Tab-separated table of C-alpha atoms in Angstrom:
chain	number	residue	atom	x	y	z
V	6	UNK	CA	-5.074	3.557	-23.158
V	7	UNK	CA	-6.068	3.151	-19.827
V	8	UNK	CA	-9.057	5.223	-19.877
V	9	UNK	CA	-10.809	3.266	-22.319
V	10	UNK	CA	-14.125	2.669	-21.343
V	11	UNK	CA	-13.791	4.198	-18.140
V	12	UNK	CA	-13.893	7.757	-18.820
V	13	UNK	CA	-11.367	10.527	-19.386
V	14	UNK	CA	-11.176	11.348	-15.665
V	15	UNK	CA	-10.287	7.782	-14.935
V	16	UNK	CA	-7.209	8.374	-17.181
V	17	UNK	CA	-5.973	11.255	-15.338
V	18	UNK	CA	-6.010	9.361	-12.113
V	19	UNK	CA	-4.210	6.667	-13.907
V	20	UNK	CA	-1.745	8.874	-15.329
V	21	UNK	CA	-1.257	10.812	-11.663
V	22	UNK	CA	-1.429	7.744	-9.898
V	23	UNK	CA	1.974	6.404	-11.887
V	24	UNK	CA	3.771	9.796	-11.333
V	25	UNK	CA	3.399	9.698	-7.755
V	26	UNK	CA	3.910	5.732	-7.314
V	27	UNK	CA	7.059	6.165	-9.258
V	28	UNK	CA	8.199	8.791	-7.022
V	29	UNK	CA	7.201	6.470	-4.003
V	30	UNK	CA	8.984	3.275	-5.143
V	31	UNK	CA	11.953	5.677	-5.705
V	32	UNK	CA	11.927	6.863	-2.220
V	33	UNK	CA	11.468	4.092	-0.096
V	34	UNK	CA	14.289	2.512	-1.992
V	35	UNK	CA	16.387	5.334	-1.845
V	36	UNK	CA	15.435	5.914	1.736
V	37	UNK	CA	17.112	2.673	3.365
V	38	UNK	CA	20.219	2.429	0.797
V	39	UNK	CA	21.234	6.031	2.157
V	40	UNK	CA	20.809	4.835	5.420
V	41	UNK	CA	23.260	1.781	5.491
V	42	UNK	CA	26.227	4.434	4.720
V	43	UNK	CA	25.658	5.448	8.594
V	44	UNK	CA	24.742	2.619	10.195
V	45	UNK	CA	24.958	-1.374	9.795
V	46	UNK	CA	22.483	-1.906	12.820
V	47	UNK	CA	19.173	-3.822	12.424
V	48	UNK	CA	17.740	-2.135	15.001
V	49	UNK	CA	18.318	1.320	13.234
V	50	UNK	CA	17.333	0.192	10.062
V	51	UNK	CA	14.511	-1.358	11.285
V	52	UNK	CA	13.528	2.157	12.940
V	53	UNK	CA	13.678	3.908	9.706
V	54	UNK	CA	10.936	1.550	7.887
V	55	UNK	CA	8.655	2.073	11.713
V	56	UNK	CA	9.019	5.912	11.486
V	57	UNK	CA	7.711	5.566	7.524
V	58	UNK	CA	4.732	3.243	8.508
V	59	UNK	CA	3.779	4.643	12.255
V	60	UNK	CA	1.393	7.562	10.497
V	61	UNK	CA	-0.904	4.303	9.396
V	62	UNK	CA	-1.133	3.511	13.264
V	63	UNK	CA	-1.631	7.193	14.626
V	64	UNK	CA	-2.991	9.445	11.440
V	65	UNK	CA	-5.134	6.636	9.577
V	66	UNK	CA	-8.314	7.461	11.360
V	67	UNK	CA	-8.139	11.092	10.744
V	68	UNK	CA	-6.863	10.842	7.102
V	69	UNK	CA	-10.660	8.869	6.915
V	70	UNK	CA	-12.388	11.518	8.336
V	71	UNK	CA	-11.011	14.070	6.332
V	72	UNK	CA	-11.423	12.179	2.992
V	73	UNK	CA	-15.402	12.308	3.703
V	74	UNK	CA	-15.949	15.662	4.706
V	75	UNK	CA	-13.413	17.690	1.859
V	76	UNK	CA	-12.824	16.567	-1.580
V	77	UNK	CA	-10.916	13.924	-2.424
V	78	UNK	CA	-9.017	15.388	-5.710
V	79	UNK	CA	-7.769	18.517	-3.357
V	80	UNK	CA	-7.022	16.222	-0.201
V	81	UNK	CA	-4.883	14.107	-2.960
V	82	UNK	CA	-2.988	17.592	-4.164
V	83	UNK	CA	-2.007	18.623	-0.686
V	84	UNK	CA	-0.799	15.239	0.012
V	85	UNK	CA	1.681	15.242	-3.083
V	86	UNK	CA	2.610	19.068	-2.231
V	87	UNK	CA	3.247	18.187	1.076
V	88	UNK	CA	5.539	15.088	0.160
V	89	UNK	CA	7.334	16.986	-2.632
V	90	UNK	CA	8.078	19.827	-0.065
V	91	UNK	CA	9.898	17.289	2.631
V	92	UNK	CA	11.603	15.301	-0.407
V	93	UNK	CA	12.894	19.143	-1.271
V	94	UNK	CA	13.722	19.772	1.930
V	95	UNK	CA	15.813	16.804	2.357
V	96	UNK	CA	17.489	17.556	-1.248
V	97	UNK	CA	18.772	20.268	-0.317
V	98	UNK	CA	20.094	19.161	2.861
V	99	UNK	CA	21.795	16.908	0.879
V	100	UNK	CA	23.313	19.645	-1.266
V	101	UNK	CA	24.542	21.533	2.044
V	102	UNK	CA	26.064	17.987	3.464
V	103	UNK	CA	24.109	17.969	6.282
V	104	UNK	CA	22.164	14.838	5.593
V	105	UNK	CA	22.102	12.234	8.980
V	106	UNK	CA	19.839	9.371	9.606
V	107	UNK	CA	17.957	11.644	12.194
V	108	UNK	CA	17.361	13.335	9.031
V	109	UNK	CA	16.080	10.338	7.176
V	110	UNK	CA	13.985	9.752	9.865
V	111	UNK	CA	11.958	12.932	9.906
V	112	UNK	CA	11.722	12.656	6.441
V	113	UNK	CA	10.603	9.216	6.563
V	114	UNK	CA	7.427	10.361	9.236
V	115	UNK	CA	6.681	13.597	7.310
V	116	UNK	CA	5.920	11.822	3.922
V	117	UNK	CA	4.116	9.020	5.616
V	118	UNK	CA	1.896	11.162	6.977
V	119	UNK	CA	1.457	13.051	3.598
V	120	UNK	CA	0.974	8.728	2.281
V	121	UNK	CA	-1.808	7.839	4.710
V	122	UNK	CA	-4.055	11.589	3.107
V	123	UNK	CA	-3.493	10.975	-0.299
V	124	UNK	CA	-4.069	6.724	-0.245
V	125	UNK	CA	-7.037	6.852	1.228
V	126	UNK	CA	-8.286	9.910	-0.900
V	127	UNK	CA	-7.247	7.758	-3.624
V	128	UNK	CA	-9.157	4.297	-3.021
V	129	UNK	CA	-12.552	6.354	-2.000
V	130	UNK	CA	-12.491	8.754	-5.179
V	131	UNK	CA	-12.629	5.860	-7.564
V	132	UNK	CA	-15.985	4.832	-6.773
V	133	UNK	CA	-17.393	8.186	-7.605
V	134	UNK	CA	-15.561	7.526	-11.145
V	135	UNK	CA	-16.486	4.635	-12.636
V	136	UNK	CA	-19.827	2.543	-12.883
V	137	UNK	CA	-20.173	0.014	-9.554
V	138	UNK	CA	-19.668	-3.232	-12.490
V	139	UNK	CA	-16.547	-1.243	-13.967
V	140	UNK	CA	-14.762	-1.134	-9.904
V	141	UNK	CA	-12.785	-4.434	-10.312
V	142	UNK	CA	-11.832	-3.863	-14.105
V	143	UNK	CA	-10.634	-0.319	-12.894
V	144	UNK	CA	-8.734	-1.415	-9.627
V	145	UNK	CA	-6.871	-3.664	-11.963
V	146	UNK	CA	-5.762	-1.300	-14.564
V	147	UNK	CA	-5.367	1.207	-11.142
V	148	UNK	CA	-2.550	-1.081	-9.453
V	149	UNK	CA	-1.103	-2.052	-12.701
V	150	UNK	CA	-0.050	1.288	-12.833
V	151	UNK	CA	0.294	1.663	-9.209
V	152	UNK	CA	2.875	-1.542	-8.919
V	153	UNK	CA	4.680	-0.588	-12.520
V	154	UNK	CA	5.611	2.443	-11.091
V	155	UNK	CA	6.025	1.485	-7.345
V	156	UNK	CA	7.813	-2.014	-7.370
V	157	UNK	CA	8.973	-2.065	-11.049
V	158	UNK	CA	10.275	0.997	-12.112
V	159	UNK	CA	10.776	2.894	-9.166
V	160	UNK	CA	13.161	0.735	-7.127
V	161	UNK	CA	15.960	-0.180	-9.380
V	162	UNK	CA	15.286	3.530	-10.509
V	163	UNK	CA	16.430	4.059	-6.511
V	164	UNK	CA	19.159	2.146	-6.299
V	165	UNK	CA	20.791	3.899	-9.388
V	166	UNK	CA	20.024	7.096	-8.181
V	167	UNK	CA	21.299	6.384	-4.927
V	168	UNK	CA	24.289	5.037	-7.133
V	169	UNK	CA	24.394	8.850	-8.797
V	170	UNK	CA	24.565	10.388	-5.532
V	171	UNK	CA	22.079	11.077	-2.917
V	172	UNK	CA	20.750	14.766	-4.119
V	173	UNK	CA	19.535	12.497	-7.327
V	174	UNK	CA	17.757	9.706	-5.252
V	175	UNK	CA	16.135	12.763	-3.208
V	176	UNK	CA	15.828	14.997	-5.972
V	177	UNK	CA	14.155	13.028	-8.768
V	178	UNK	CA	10.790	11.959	-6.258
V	179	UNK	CA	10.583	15.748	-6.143
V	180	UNK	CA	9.908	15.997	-9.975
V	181	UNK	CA	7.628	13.644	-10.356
V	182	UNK	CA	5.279	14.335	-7.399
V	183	UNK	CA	5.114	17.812	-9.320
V	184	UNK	CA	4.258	15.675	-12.678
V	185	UNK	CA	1.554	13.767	-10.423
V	186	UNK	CA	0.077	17.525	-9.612
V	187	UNK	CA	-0.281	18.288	-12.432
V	188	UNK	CA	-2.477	15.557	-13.744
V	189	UNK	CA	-4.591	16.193	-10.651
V	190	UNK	CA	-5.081	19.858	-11.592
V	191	UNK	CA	-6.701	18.818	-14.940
V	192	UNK	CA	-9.276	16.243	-13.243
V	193	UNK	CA	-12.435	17.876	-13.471
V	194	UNK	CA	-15.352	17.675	-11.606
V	195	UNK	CA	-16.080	17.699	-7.211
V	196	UNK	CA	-15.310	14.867	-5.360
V	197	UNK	CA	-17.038	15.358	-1.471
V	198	UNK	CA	-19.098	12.761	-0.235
V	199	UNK	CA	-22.473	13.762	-0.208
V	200	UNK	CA	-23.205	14.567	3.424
V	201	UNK	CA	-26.443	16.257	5.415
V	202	UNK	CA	-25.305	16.887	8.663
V	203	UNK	CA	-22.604	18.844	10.961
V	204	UNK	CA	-20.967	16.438	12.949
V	205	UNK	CA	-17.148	16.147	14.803
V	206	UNK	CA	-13.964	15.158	13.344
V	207	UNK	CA	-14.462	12.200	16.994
V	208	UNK	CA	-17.687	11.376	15.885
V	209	UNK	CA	-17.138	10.785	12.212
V	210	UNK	CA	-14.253	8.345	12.975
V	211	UNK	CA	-16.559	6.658	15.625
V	212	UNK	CA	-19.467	6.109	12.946
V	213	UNK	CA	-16.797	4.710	10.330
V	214	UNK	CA	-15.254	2.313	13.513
V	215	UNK	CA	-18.883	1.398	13.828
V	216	UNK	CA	-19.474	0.240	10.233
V	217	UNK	CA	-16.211	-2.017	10.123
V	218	UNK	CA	-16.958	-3.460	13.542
V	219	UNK	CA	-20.840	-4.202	12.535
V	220	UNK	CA	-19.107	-6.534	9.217
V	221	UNK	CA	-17.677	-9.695	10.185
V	222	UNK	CA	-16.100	-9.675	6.405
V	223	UNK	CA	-14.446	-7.042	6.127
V	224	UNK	CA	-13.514	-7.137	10.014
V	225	UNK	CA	-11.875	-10.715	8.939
V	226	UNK	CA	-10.044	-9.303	5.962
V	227	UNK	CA	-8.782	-6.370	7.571
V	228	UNK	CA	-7.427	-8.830	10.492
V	229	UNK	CA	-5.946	-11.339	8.432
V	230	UNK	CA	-4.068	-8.171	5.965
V	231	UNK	CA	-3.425	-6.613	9.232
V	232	UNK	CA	-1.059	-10.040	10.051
V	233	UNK	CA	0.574	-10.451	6.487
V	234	UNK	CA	1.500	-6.866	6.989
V	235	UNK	CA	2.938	-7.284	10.131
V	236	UNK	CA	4.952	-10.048	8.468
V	237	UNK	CA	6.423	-8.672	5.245
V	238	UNK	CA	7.090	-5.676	6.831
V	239	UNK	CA	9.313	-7.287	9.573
V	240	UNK	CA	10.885	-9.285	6.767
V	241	UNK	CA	11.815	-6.221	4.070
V	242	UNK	CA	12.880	-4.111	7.093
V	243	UNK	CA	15.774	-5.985	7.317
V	244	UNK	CA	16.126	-7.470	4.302
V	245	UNK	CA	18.271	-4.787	2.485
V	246	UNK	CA	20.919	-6.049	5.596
V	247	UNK	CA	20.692	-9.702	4.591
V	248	UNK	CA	21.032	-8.807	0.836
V	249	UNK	CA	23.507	-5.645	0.328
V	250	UNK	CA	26.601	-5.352	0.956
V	251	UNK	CA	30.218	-7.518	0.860
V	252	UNK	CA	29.280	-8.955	4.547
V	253	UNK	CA	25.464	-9.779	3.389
V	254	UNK	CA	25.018	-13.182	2.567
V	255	UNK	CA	23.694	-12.341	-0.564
V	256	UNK	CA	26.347	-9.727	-1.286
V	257	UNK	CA	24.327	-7.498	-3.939
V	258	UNK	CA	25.243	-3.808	-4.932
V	259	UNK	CA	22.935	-1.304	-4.544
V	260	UNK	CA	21.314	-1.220	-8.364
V	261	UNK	CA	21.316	-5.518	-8.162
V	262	UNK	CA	19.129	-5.112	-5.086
V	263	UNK	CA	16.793	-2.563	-6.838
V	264	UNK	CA	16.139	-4.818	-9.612
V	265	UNK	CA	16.003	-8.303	-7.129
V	266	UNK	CA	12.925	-5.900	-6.000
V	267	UNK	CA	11.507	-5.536	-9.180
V	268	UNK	CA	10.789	-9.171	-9.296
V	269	UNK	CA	8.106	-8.341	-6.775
V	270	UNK	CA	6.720	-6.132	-8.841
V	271	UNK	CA	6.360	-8.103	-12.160
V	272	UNK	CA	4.312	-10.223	-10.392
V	273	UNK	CA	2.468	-7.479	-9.189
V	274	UNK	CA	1.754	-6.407	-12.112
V	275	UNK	CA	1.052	-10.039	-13.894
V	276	UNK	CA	-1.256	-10.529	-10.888
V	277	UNK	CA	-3.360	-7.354	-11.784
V	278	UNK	CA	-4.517	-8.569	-15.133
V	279	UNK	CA	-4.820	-12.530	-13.743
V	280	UNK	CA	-7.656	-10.988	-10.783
V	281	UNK	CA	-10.172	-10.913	-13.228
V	282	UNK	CA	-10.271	-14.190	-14.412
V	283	UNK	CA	-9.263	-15.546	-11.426
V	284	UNK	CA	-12.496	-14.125	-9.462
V	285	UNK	CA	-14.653	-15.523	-12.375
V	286	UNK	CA	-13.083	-19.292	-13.231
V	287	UNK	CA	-12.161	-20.043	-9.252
V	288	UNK	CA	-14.258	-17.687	-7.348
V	289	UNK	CA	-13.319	-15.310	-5.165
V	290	UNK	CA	-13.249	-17.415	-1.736
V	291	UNK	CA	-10.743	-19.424	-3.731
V	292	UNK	CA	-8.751	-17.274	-5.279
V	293	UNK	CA	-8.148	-15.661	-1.700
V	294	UNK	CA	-7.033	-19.141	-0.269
V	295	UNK	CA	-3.994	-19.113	-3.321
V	296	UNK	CA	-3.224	-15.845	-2.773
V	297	UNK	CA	-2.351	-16.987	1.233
V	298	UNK	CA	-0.200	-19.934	-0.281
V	299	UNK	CA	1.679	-17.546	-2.468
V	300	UNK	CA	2.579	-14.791	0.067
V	301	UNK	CA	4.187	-16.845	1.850
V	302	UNK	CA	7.041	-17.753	-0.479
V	303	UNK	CA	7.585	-13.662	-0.299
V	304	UNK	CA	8.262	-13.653	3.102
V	305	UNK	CA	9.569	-16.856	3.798
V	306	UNK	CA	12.254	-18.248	1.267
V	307	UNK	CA	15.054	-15.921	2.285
V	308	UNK	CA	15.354	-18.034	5.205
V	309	UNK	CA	16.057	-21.251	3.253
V	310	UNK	CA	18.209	-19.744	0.915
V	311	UNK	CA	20.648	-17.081	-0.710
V	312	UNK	CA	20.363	-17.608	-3.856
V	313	UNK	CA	18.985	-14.193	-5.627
V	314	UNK	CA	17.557	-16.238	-8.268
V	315	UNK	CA	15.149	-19.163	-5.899
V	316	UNK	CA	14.647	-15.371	-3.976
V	317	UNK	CA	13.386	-13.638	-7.192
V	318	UNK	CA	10.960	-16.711	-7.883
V	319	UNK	CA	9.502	-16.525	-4.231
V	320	UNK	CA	8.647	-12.449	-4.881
V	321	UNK	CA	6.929	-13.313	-8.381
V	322	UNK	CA	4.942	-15.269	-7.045
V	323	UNK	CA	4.203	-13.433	-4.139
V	324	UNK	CA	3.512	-10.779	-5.749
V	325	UNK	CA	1.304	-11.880	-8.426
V	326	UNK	CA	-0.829	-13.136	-5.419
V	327	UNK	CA	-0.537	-9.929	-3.313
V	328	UNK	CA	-2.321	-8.138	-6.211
V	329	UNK	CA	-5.015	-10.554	-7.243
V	330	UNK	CA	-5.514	-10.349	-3.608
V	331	UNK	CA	-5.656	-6.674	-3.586
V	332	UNK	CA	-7.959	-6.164	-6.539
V	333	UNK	CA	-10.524	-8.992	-5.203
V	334	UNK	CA	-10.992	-7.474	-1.538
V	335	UNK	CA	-10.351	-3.610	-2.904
V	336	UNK	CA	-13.050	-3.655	-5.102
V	337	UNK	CA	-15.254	-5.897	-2.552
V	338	UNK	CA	-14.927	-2.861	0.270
V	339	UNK	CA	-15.900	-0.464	-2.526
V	340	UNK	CA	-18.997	-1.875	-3.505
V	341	UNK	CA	-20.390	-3.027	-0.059
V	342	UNK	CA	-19.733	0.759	1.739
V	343	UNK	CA	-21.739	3.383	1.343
V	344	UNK	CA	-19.697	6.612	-0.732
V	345	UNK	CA	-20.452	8.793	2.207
V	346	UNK	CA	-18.551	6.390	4.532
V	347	UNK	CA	-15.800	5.400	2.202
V	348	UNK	CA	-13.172	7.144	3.377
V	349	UNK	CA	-13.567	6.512	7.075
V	350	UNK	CA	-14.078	2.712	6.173
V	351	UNK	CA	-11.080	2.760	3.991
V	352	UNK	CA	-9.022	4.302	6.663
V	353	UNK	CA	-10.727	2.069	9.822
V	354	UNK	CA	-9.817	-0.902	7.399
V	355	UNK	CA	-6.123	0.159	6.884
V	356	UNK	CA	-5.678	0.993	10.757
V	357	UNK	CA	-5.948	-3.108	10.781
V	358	UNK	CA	-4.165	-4.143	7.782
V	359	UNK	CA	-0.921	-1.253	7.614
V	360	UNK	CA	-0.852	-0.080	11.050
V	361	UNK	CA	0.553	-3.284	12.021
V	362	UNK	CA	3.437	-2.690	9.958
V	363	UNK	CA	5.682	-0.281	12.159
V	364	UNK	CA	5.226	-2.693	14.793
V	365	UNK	CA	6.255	-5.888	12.005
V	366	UNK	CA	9.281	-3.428	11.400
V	367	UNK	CA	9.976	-3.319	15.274
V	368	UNK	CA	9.712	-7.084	15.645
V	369	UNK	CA	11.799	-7.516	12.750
V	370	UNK	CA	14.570	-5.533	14.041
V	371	UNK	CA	14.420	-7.038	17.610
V	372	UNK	CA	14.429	-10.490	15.703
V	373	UNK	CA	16.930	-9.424	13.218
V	374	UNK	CA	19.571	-7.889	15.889
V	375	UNK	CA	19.244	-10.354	18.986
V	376	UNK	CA	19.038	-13.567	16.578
V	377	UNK	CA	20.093	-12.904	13.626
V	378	UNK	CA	18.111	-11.765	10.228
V	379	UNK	CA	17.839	-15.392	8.878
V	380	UNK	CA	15.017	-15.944	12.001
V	381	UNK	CA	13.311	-13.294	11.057
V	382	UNK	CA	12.324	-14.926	7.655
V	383	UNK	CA	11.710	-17.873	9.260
V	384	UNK	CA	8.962	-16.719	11.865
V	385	UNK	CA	7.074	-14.204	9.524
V	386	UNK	CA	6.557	-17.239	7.571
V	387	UNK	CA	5.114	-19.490	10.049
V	388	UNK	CA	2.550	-16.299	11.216
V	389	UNK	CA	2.068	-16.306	7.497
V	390	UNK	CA	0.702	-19.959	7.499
V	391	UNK	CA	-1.678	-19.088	10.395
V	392	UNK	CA	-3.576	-17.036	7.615
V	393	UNK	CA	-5.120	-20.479	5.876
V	394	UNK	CA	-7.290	-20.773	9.359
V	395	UNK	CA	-10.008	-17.777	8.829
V	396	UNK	CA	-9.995	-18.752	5.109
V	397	UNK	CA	-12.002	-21.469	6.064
V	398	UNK	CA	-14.844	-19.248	7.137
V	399	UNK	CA	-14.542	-16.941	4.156
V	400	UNK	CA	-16.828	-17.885	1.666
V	401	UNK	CA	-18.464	-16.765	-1.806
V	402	UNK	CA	-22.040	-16.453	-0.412
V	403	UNK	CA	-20.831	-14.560	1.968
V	404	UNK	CA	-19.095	-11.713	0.087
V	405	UNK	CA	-22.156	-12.409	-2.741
V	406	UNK	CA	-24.438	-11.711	0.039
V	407	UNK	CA	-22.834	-8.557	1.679
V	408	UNK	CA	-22.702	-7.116	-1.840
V	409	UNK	CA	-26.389	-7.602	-2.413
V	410	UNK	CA	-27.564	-6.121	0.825
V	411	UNK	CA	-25.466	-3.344	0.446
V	412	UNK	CA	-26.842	-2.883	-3.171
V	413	UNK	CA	-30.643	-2.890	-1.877
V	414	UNK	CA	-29.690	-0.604	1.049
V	415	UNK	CA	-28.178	2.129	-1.863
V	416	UNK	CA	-31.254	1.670	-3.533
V	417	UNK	CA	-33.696	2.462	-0.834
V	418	UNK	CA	-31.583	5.534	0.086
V	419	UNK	CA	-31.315	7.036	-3.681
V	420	UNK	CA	-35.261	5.939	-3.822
């Protein structure tokens, strides 16, 4: 079970946390494979993947704010409500044939607004969980779950939906964001960071701005996600073109390119239970430096080949080393911010790493309709090289070191 050892509230996040991924996965699946019945342009495409990711750019900051002045569990609630409503919305357009891809779009901004509330409620509530020692053993178990549902389940789920008919691949992301809710109603306990002054929404953002600007480390790994980002998201914006379709070149049907995805995901989810013993037989510095390597086979072997089987290789292994990434600098943020910050850090951090992505998903669609999608793969992977250069400066005694000061500086505050 995957509360053991971390507490029965841990296993209703878990349990929440794999409703709503599921429903996620589903969507953003769903989302593009509806689109390609009215349009065949890049460029369009492209737009429907920037409208999804723009809230990171223009809502991150406040979604921070907000996560360290209410409660977490009830910012986390709305969010899912929120998404639920616009997926219902957009199901029963659906039903009344009025579904366009200006529709799509609005749906696509709506729920990634709802996104950028409830994931950064979600990364700063699990601190106030589980035990500091427990944080990387927890964020593992976490994004198993997370991916399962997300990249493993949920798209080829999509694409058969979307098979069914669209008021199924709008309809079932409604149900289980309600399932999600539910597990969220039965988590017990307050979640608000402790806080002892009245200050502004400005002037919370500014202090959590502050914090990530005063850390070199976390400034450097926010950068460097900030660029892989920017990458895979110009890359999977047009991918479904390059892959789908009788013209693609890889000529898959809609359910074949759901489950091509899910060999993302696998690794994902392999990669979850490898970060562990990866941190402790390599170290984290180089663990990091493989995890650079194996991204790039994600984003760059479309552009050597078509095959869908040398394709599905490059996204297990990319995504095994997406997540032992993820679990290794997740858990690192967590323990060297303070709780009362968390939220603004978390969302400071991700204005760096995901609010490059509606601009990767602009480039990528430039790319992808003045040259060609094939180029595309090709230049996200040589950014995607660059990334080896600031590993150099990323060490262990450096993330050992932030930890410890940030330990002693807790310390002196709860003394």
């Amino acid at each position: 079970m995957a509360s053991t050892g971390l507490g029965a509230n841990y296993g209703k996040l878990w349990t929440s946390a794999g409703f709503s991924n599921l429903a996620d996965g589903a969507m953003k699946v769903a989302l593009p494979l509806v689109a390609v019945r009215y349009t065949d342009s890049p460029a369009v495409i492209a737009g429907l993947t920037f409208a999804f990711t723009l809230p990171w750019l223009l809502f991150a900051l406040t979604a921070g704010a907000l996560a360290d002045r209410l409660d977490r569990r009830r910012l986390m609630l709305v969010a899912n409500l929120a998404r639920a409503f616009f997926l219902a919305c957009l199901t029963a357009a659906s039903l009344a044939g009025a579904t366009s891809i200006w529709l799509l779009y609005a749906a696509a901004v709506c729920v990634g607004v709802a996104e950028t509330v409830y994931d950064t409620s979600s990364q700063s509530i699990l601190p106030q969980l589980v035990a500091r020692d427990q944080l990387s053993r927890a964020n593992g178990r976490l994004y198993a779950a997370e991916l399962t549902a997300n990249q493993f389940i949920g798209p080829p789920l999509g694409g058969f939906l979307v098979a069914a008919g669209v008021v199924f691949a709008f309809g079932t992301p409604v149900l289980l964001w309600v399932a999600a809710i539910g597990m969220l109603l039965v988590l017990r306990g307050r979640f608000s960071a402790r806080r002892t002054e009245r200050t502004t929404i400005r002037a919370d953002i500014a202090e959590g701005l502050r914090y990530l600007g005063s850390s070199t480390l976390l400034r450097t790994l926010a950068i460097m996600v900030g660029v892989f980002n920017f990458a895979s998201s110009a890359v999977f914006t047009v991918f479904v073109l390059y892959a789908v379709g009788p013209h693609s070149a890889m000529k898959l049907s809609d359910p074949a390119y759901g489950l091509l995805l899910t060999a993302s995901a696998l690794g994902s989810v392999i990669g979850t239970f490898l970060a562990e013993p990866a941190e402790r037989i390599l170290g984290r510095s180089r663990a990091l430096l493989l995890t650079v390597a194996g991204s790039l086979l994600a984003v760059a072997t479309p552009g050597f080949t078509a095959d869908p089987f040398i394709i599905g290789a490059g996204l297990l292994i990319g995504g095994i080393t997406v997540s032992v990434w993820n679990v290794i600098t997740v858990s690192l943020r967590q323990r060297v911010t303070p709780t009362r910050l968390l939220g603004r850090l978390n969302s400071a951090y991700r204005l760096l790493a995901w609010g490059t992505m509606p601009l990767g998903a602009a480039v990528g669609g430039l790319i992808g309709q003045l040259f060609g999608v094939h180029w595309v793969f090709l230049a996200m992977g040589a950014l995607v090289v660059l990334l080896l250069i600031p590993m150099l400066w990323i060490s262990d005694r450096r993330m050992d070191d932030a930890e410890a000061a940030a330990e002693a500086e807790e310390s002196s505050v709860d003394g």
